[in-house]
CSV table of C-alpha atoms in Angstrom, one decimal:
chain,number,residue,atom,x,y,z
A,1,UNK,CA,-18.8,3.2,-35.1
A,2,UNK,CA,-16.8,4.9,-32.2
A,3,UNK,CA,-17.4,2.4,-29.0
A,4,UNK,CA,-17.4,4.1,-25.4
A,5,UNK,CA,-16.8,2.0,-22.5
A,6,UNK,CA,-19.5,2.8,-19.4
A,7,UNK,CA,-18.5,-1.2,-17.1
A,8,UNK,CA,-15.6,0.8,-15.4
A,9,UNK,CA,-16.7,-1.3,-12.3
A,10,UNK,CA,-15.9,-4.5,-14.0
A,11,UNK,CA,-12.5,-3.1,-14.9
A,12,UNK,CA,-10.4,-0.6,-16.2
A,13,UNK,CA,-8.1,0.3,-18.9
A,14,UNK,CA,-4.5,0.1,-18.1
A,15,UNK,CA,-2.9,4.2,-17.5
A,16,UNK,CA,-0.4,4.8,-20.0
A,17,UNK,CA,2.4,5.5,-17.1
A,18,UNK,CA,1.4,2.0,-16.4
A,19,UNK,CA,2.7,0.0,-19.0
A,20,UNK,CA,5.8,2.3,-19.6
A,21,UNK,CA,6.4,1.1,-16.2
A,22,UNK,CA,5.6,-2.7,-16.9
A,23,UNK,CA,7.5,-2.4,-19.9
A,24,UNK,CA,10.3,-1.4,-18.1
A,25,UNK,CA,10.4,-4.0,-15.6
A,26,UNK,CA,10.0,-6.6,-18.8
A,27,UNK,CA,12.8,-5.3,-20.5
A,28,UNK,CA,15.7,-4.7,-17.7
A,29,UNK,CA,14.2,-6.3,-14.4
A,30,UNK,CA,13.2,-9.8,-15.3
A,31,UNK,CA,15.2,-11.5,-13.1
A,32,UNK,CA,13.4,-13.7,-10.2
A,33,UNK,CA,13.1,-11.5,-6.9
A,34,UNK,CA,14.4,-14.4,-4.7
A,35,UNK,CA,17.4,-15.1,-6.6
A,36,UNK,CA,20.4,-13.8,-4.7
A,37,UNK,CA,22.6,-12.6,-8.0
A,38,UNK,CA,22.1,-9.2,-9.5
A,39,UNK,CA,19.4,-10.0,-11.6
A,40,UNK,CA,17.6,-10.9,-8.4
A,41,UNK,CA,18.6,-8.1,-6.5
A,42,UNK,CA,17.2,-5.7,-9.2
A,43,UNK,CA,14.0,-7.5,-9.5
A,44,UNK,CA,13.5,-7.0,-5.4
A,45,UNK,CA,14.5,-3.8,-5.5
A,46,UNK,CA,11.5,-3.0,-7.7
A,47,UNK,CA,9.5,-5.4,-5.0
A,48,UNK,CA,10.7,-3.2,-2.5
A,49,UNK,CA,9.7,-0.2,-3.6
A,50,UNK,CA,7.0,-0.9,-5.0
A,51,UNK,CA,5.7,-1.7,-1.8
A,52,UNK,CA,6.4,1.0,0.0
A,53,UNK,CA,4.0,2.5,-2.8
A,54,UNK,CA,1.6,0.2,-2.0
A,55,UNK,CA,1.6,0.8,2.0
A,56,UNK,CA,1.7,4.4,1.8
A,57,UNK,CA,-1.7,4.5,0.1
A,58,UNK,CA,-3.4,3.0,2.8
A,59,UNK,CA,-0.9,4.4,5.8
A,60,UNK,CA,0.5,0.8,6.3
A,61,UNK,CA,3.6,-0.5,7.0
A,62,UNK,CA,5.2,-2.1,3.8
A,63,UNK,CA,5.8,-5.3,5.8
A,64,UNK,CA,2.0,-5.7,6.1
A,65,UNK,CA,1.4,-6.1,2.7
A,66,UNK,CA,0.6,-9.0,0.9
A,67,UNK,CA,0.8,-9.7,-2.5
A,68,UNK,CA,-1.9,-11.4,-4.3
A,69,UNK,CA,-3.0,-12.3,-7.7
A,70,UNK,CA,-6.2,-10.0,-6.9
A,71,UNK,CA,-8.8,-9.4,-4.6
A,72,UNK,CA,-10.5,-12.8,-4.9
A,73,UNK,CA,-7.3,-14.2,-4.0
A,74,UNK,CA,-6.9,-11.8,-1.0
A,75,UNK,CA,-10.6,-12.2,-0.1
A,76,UNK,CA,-10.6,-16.6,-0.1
A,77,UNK,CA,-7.2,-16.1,2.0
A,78,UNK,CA,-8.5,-13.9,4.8
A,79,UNK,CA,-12.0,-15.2,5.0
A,80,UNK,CA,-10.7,-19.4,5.1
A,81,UNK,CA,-7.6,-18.9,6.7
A,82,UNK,CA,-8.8,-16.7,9.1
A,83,UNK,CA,-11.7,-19.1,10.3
A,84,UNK,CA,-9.6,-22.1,10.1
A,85,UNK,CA,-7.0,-20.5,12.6
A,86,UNK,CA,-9.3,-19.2,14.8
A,87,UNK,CA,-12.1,-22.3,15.4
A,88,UNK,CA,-10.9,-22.7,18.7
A,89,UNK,CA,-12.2,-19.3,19.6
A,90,UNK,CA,-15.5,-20.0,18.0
A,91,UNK,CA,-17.4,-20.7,14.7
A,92,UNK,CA,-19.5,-17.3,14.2
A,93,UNK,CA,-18.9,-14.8,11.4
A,94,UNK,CA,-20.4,-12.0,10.3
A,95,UNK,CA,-20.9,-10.1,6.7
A,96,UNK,CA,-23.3,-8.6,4.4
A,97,UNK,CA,-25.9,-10.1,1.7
A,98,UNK,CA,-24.5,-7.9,-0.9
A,99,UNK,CA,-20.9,-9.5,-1.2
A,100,UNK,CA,-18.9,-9.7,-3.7
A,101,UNK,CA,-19.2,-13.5,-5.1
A,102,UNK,CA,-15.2,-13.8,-4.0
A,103,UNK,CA,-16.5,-13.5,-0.2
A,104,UNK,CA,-19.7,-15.3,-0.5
A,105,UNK,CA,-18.7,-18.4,-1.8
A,106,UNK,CA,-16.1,-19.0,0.4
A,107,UNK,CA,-18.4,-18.0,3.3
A,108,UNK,CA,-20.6,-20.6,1.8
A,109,UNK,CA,-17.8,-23.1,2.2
A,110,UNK,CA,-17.3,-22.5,5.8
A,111,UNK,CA,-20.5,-23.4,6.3
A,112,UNK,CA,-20.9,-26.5,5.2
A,113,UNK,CA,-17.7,-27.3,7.6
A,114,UNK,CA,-19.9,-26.0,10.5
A,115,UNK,CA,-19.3,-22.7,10.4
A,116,UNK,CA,-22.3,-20.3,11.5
A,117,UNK,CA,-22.4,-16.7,9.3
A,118,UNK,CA,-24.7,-14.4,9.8
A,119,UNK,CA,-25.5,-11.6,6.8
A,120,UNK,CA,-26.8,-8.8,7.7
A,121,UNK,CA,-29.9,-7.1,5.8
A,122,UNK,CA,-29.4,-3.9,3.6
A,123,UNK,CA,-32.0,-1.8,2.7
A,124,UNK,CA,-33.3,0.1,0.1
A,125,UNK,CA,-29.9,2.3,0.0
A,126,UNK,CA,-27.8,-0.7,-0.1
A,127,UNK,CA,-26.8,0.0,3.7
A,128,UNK,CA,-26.7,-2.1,6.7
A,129,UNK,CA,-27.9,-1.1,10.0
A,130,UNK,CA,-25.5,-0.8,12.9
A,131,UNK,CA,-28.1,-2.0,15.3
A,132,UNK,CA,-28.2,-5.9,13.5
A,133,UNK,CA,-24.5,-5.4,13.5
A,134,UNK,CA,-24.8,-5.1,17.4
A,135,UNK,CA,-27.6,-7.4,17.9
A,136,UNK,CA,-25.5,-10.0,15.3
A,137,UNK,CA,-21.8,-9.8,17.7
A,138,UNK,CA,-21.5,-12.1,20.4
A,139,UNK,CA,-18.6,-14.0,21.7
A,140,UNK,CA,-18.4,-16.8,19.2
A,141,UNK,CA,-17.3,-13.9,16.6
A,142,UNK,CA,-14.1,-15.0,15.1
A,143,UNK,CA,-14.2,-13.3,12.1
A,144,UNK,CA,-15.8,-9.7,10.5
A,145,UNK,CA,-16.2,-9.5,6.7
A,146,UNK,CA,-17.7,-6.0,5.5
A,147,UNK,CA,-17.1,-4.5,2.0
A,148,UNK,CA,-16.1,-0.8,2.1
A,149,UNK,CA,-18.1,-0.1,-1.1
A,150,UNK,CA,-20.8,-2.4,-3.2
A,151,UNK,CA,-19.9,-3.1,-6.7
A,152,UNK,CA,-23.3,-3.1,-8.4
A,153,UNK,CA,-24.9,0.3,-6.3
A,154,UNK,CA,-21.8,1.9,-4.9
A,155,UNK,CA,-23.1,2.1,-1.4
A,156,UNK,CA,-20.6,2.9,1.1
A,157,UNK,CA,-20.2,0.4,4.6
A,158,UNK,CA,-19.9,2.0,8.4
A,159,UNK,CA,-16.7,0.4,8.3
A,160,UNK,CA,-15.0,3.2,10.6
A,161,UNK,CA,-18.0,2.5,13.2
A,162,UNK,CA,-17.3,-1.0,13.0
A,163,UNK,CA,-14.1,-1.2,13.5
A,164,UNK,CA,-14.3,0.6,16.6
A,165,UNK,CA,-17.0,-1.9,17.8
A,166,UNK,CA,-14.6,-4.3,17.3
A,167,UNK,CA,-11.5,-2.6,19.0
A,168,UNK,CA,-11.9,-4.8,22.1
A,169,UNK,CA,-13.4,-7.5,20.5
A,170,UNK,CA,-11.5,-11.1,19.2
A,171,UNK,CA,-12.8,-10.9,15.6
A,172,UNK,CA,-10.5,-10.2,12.7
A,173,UNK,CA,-12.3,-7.2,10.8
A,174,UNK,CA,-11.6,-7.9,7.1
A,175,UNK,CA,-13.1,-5.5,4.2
A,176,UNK,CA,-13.5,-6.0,0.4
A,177,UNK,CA,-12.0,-2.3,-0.1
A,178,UNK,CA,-11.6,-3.1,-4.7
A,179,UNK,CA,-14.5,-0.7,-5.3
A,180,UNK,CA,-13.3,1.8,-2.9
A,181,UNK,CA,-9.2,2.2,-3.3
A,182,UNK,CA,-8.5,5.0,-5.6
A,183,UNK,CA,-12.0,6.9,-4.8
A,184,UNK,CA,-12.0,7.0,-0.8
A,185,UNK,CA,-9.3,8.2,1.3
A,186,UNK,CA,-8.2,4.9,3.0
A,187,UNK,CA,-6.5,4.8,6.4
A,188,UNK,CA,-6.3,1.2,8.2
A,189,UNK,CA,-5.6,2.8,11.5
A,190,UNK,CA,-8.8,5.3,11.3
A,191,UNK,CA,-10.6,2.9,10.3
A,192,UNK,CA,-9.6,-0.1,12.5
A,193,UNK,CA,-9.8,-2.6,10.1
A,194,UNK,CA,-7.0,-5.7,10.1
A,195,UNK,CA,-7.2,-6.7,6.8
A,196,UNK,CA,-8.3,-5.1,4.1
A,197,UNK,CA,-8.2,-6.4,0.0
A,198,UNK,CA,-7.6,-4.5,-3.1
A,199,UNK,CA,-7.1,-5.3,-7.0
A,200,UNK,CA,-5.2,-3.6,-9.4
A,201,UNK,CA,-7.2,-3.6,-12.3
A,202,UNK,CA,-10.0,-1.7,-10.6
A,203,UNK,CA,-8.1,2.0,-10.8
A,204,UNK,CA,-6.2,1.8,-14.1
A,205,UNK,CA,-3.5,-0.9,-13.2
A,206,UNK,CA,-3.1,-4.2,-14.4
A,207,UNK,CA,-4.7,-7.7,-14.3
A,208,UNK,CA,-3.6,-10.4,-12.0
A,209,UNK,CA,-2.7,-8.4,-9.4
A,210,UNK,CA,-3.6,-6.8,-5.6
A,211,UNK,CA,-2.5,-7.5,-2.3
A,212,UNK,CA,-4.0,-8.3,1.3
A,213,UNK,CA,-3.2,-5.8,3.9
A,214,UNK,CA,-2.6,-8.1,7.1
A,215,UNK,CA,-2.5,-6.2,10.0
A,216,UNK,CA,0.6,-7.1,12.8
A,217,UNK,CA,0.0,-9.7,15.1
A,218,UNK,CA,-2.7,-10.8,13.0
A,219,UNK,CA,-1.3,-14.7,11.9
A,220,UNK,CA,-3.0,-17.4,10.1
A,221,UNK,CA,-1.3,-20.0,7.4
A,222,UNK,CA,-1.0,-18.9,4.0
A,223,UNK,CA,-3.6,-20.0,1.4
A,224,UNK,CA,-1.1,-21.3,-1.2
A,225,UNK,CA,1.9,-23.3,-0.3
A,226,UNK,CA,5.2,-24.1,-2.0
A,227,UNK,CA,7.7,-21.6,-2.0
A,228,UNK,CA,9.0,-18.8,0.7
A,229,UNK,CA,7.6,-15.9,-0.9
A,230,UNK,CA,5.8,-12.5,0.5
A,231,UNK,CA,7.7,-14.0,3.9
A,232,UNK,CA,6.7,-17.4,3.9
A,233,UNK,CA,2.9,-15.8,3.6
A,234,UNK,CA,2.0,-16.8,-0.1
A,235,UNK,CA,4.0,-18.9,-2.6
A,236,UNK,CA,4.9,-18.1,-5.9
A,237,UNK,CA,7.2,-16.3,-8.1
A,238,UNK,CA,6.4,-12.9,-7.9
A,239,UNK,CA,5.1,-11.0,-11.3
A,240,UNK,CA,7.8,-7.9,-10.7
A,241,UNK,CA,6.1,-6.4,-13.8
A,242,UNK,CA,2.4,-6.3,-12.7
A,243,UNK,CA,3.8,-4.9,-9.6
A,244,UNK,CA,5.6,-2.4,-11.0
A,245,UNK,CA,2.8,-1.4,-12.9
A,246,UNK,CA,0.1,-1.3,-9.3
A,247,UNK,CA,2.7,1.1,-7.8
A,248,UNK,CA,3.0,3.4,-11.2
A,249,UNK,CA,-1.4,3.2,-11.3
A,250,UNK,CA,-1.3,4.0,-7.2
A,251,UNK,CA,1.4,7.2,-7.9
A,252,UNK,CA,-1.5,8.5,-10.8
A,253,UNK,CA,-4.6,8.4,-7.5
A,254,UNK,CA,-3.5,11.4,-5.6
A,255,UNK,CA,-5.9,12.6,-2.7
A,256,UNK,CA,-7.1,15.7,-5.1
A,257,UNK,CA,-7.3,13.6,-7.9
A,258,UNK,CA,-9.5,11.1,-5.6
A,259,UNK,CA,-11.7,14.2,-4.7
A,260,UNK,CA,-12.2,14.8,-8.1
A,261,UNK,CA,-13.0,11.5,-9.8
A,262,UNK,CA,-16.0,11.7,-7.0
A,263,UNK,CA,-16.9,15.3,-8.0
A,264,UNK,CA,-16.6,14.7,-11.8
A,265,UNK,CA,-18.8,11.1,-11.4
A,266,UNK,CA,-21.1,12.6,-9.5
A,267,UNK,CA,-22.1,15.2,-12.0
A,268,UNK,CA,-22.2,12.5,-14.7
A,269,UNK,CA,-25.2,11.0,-12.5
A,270,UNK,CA,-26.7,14.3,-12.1
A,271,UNK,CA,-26.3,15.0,-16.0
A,272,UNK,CA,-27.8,11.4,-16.9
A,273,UNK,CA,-30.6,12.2,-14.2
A,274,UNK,CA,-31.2,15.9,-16.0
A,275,UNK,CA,-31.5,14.4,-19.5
A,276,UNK,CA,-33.6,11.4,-18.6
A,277,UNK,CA,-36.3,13.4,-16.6
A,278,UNK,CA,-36.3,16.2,-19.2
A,279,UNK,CA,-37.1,13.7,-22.0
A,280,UNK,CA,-40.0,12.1,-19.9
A,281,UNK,CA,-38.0,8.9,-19.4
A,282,UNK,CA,-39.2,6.5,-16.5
A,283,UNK,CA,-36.7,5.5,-14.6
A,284,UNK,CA,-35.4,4.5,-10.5
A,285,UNK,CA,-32.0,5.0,-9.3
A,286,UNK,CA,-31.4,1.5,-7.6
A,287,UNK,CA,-29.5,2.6,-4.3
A,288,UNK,CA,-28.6,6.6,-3.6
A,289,UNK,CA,-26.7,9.4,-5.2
A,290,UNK,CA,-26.3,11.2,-2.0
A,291,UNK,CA,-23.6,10.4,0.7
A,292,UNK,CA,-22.9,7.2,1.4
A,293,UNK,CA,-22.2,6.6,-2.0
A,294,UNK,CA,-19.3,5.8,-4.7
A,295,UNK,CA,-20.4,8.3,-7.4
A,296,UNK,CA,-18.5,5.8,-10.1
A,297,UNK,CA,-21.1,3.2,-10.0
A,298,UNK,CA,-25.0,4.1,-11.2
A,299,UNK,CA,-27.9,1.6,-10.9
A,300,UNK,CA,-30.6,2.2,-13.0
A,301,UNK,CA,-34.1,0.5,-13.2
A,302,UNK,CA,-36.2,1.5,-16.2
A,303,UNK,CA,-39.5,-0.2,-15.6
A,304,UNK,CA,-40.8,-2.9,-18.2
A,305,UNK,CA,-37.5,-2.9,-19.9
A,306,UNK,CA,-35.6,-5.8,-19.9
A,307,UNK,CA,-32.0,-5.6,-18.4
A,308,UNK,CA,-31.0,-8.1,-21.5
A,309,UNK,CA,-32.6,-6.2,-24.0
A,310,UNK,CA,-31.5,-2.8,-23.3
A,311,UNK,CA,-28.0,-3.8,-22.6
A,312,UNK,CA,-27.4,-5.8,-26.0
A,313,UNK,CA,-29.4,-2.5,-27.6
A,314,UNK,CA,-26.5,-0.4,-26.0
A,315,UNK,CA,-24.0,-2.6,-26.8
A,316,UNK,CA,-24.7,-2.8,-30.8
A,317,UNK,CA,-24.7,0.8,-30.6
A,318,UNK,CA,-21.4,1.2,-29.4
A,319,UNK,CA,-22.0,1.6,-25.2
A,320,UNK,CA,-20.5,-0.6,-22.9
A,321,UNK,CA,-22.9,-1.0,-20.0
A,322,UNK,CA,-23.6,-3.8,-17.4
A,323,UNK,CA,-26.5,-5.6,-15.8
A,324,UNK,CA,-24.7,-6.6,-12.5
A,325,UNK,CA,-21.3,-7.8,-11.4
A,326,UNK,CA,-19.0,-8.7,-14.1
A,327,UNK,CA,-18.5,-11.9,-12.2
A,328,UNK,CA,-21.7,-13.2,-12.6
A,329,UNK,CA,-22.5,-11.9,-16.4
A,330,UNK,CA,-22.8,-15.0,-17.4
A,331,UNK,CA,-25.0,-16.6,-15.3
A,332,UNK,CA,-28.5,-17.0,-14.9
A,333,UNK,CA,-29.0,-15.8,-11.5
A,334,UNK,CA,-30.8,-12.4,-10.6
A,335,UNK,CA,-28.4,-10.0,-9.2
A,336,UNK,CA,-28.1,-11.0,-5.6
A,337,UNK,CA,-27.3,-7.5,-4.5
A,338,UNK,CA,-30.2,-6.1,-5.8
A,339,UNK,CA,-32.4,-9.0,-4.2
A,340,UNK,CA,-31.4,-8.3,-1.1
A,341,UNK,CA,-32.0,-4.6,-1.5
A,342,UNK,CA,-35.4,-4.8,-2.9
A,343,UNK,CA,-37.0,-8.6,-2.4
A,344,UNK,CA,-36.9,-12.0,-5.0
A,345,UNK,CA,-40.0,-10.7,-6.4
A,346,UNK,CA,-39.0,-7.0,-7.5
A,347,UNK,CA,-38.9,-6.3,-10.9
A,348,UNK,CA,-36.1,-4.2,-10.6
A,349,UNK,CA,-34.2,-7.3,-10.3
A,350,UNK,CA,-34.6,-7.9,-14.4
A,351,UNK,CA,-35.2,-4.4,-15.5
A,352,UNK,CA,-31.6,-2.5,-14.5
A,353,UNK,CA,-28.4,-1.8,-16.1
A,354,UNK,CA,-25.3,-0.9,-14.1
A,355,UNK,CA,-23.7,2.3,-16.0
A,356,UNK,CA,-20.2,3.1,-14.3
A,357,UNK,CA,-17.7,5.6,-15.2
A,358,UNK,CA,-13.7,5.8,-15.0
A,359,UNK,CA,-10.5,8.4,-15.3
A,360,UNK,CA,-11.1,8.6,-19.1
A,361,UNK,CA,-15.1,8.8,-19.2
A,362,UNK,CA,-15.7,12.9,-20.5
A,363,UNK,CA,-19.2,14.7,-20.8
A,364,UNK,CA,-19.3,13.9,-24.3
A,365,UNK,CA,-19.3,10.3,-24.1
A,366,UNK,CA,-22.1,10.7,-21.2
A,367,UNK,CA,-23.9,12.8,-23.5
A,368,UNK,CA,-23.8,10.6,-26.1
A,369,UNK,CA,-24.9,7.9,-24.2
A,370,UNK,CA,-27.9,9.5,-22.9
A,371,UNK,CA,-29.0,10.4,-26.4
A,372,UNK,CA,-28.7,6.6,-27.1
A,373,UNK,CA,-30.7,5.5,-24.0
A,374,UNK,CA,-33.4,7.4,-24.2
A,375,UNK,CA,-33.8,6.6,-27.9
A,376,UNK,CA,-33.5,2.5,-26.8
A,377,UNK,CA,-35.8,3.0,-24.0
A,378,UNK,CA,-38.3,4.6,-25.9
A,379,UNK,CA,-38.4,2.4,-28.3
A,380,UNK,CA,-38.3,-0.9,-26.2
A,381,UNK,CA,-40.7,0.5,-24.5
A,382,UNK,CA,-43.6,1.3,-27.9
A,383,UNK,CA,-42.5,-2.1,-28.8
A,384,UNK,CA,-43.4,-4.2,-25.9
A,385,UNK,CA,-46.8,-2.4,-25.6
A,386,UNK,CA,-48.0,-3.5,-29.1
């Protein structure tokens, strides 16, 4: 049984460029980047460049970029460090209810060390409203925390508009860009944002790897201590490879091919759309397909089938698909974003499956998979109403 893989959300598989490139390093480079022999000097010559790579993508400076083991790492640093380096300016922060869990829990930290955090409403689209953003700053803001794109519905954050709000202001603006780098043209100074987080394995790069854009002038202590690494900003021995292999995923995302990942997603929502309606299928797209969106993630609620069910049906016959955030699949908890979006009580909340597609997705496998769905739907469906 061929298997096709529809969670590209949750992560992606690694570009072929990419592991020539971390095979590479593995092979020749492996010497420790802050050794001062050649081995050393060959392994920071790969850091080097690679993060000019890194910078360019998001019109930074290469000096302002941070290594991390990921976006949860880049996420706990900004959000705590930020806070703890700034409670003598206040104790107010601001974010969303539809976080990421990497920005939630430490928010939820924060608070039981006094911190006050307000998170603002979405609605029905998964969008907040600029006018509880307004009503939500006030002088005791120290820090900003807005993801540029939601995981679970793909809906895109005014983060342009608030960073301009906040161009006078004493907050740090932080964003949760992961969904968004590699689909959205990215530009810190545009968008006025001082830090801003991104992991590798969202856009065909590897594991255990992302970095923090810190903007200049923007100084807090590092979350991990020990050595003098990133410049004195995060210890650790840097992993030269997985670097290597970012800045060879980054090089594949040029702004054409961004265009058309969009353009080619889009019409895979439109085709699933098509087929379902066609075949008499019930179904609610959780969120938006128009602007506003990232056209790789698609919410789906199909009313009176279970989220469970229909994603283990899928999954025996060969589709990968998910109910939520891949960091809470194995909990018991409802999907938080979709909560917020719709209310505890929705049913929507148990009844949806998160389809999301990636470089290698083709209309085949789309088509294939809507010939499996509405089959599984159908026949949950006749089978619960016995």
């Amino acid at each position: 049984m061929a298997h096709i893989y529809l969670d590209n959300a949750a992560t992606t598989p690694m570009a072929k460029p990419v592991i020539a490139a971390m095979t590479e390093q593995m092979e020749q480079d492996f010497g420790n980047p802050s050794s001062t022999h050649w081995f050393g000097r060959q392994a920071h010559t790969v850091m080097d460049a690679s993060r000019q790579v890194l910078a360019a993508s998001i019109n930074a400076r290469p000096e302002n970029i941070q290594i991390t083991s990921g976006a949860t790492e880049a996420n706990n640093t900004a959000i705590t460090e930020v806070a703890h380096a700034n409670r003598d300016k206040g104790n107010h922060i601001i974010t969303t209810a539809i976080e990421h869990p990497s920005v939630l829990k430490p928010l939820a930290q924060l608070e039981k060390e006094g911190y006050d955090v307000t998170y603002l409403p979405v609605d029905e689209a998964g969008h907040i409203s600029l006018a509880d953003f307004d009503a939500a700053l006030d002088d005791r803001t120290i820090l900003v925390s807005v993801m540029t794109g939601n995981n679970e519905v793909g809906s895109v954050m005014p983060i342009q508009a608030i960073g301009h709000r906040l161009a006078d202001h004493q907050a740090v603006f932080h964003t949760d860009a992961t969904q968004a780098y590699g689909l959205l043209d990215l530009d810190v100074d545009a968008l006025g944002v001082d830090l801003l987080s991104v992991s590798a394995h969202k856009i065909n790069g590897p594991k255990g790897i992302g970095f923090l854009y810190r903007r200049a002038g923007v100084n807090f202590p590092p979350l991990l201590r020990g050595g003098e690494q990133e410049s004195k900003r995060r210890a650790g021995t840097e992993n030269v490879a997985a670097v290597a292999g970012f800045a060879a995923a980054v090089k594949l995302i040029t702004p054409q091919e961004k265009a058309d990942r969009q353009a080619k997603y889009l019409g895979f929502k439109q085709q699933i759309q098509d087929s379902l309606r066609g075949a008499g299928v019930d179904f609610v797209v959780n969120g938006t397909v128009e602007a506003g969106a990232l056209n790789h993630v698609f919410n789906l609620w199909f009313p009176g089938v279970s989220t469970y069910a229909l994603q283990t049906n899928l999954d025996l016959a060969g589709f990968a698909v998910s109910g939520g955030s891949a960091c809470t699949a194995g909990s018991l908890e409802p999907s938080h974003v979709l909560t917020a979006m719709y209310g505890a009580d929705s049913p929507r909340i148990a009844e949806s499956i998160r389809v999301s597609f990636g470089k290698a997705t083709t209309t085949m496998d789309i088509a294939q998979f809507i010939q499996a769905l509405i089959k599984i739907v159908t026949r949950l469906r006749a089978k619960a109403a016995k």
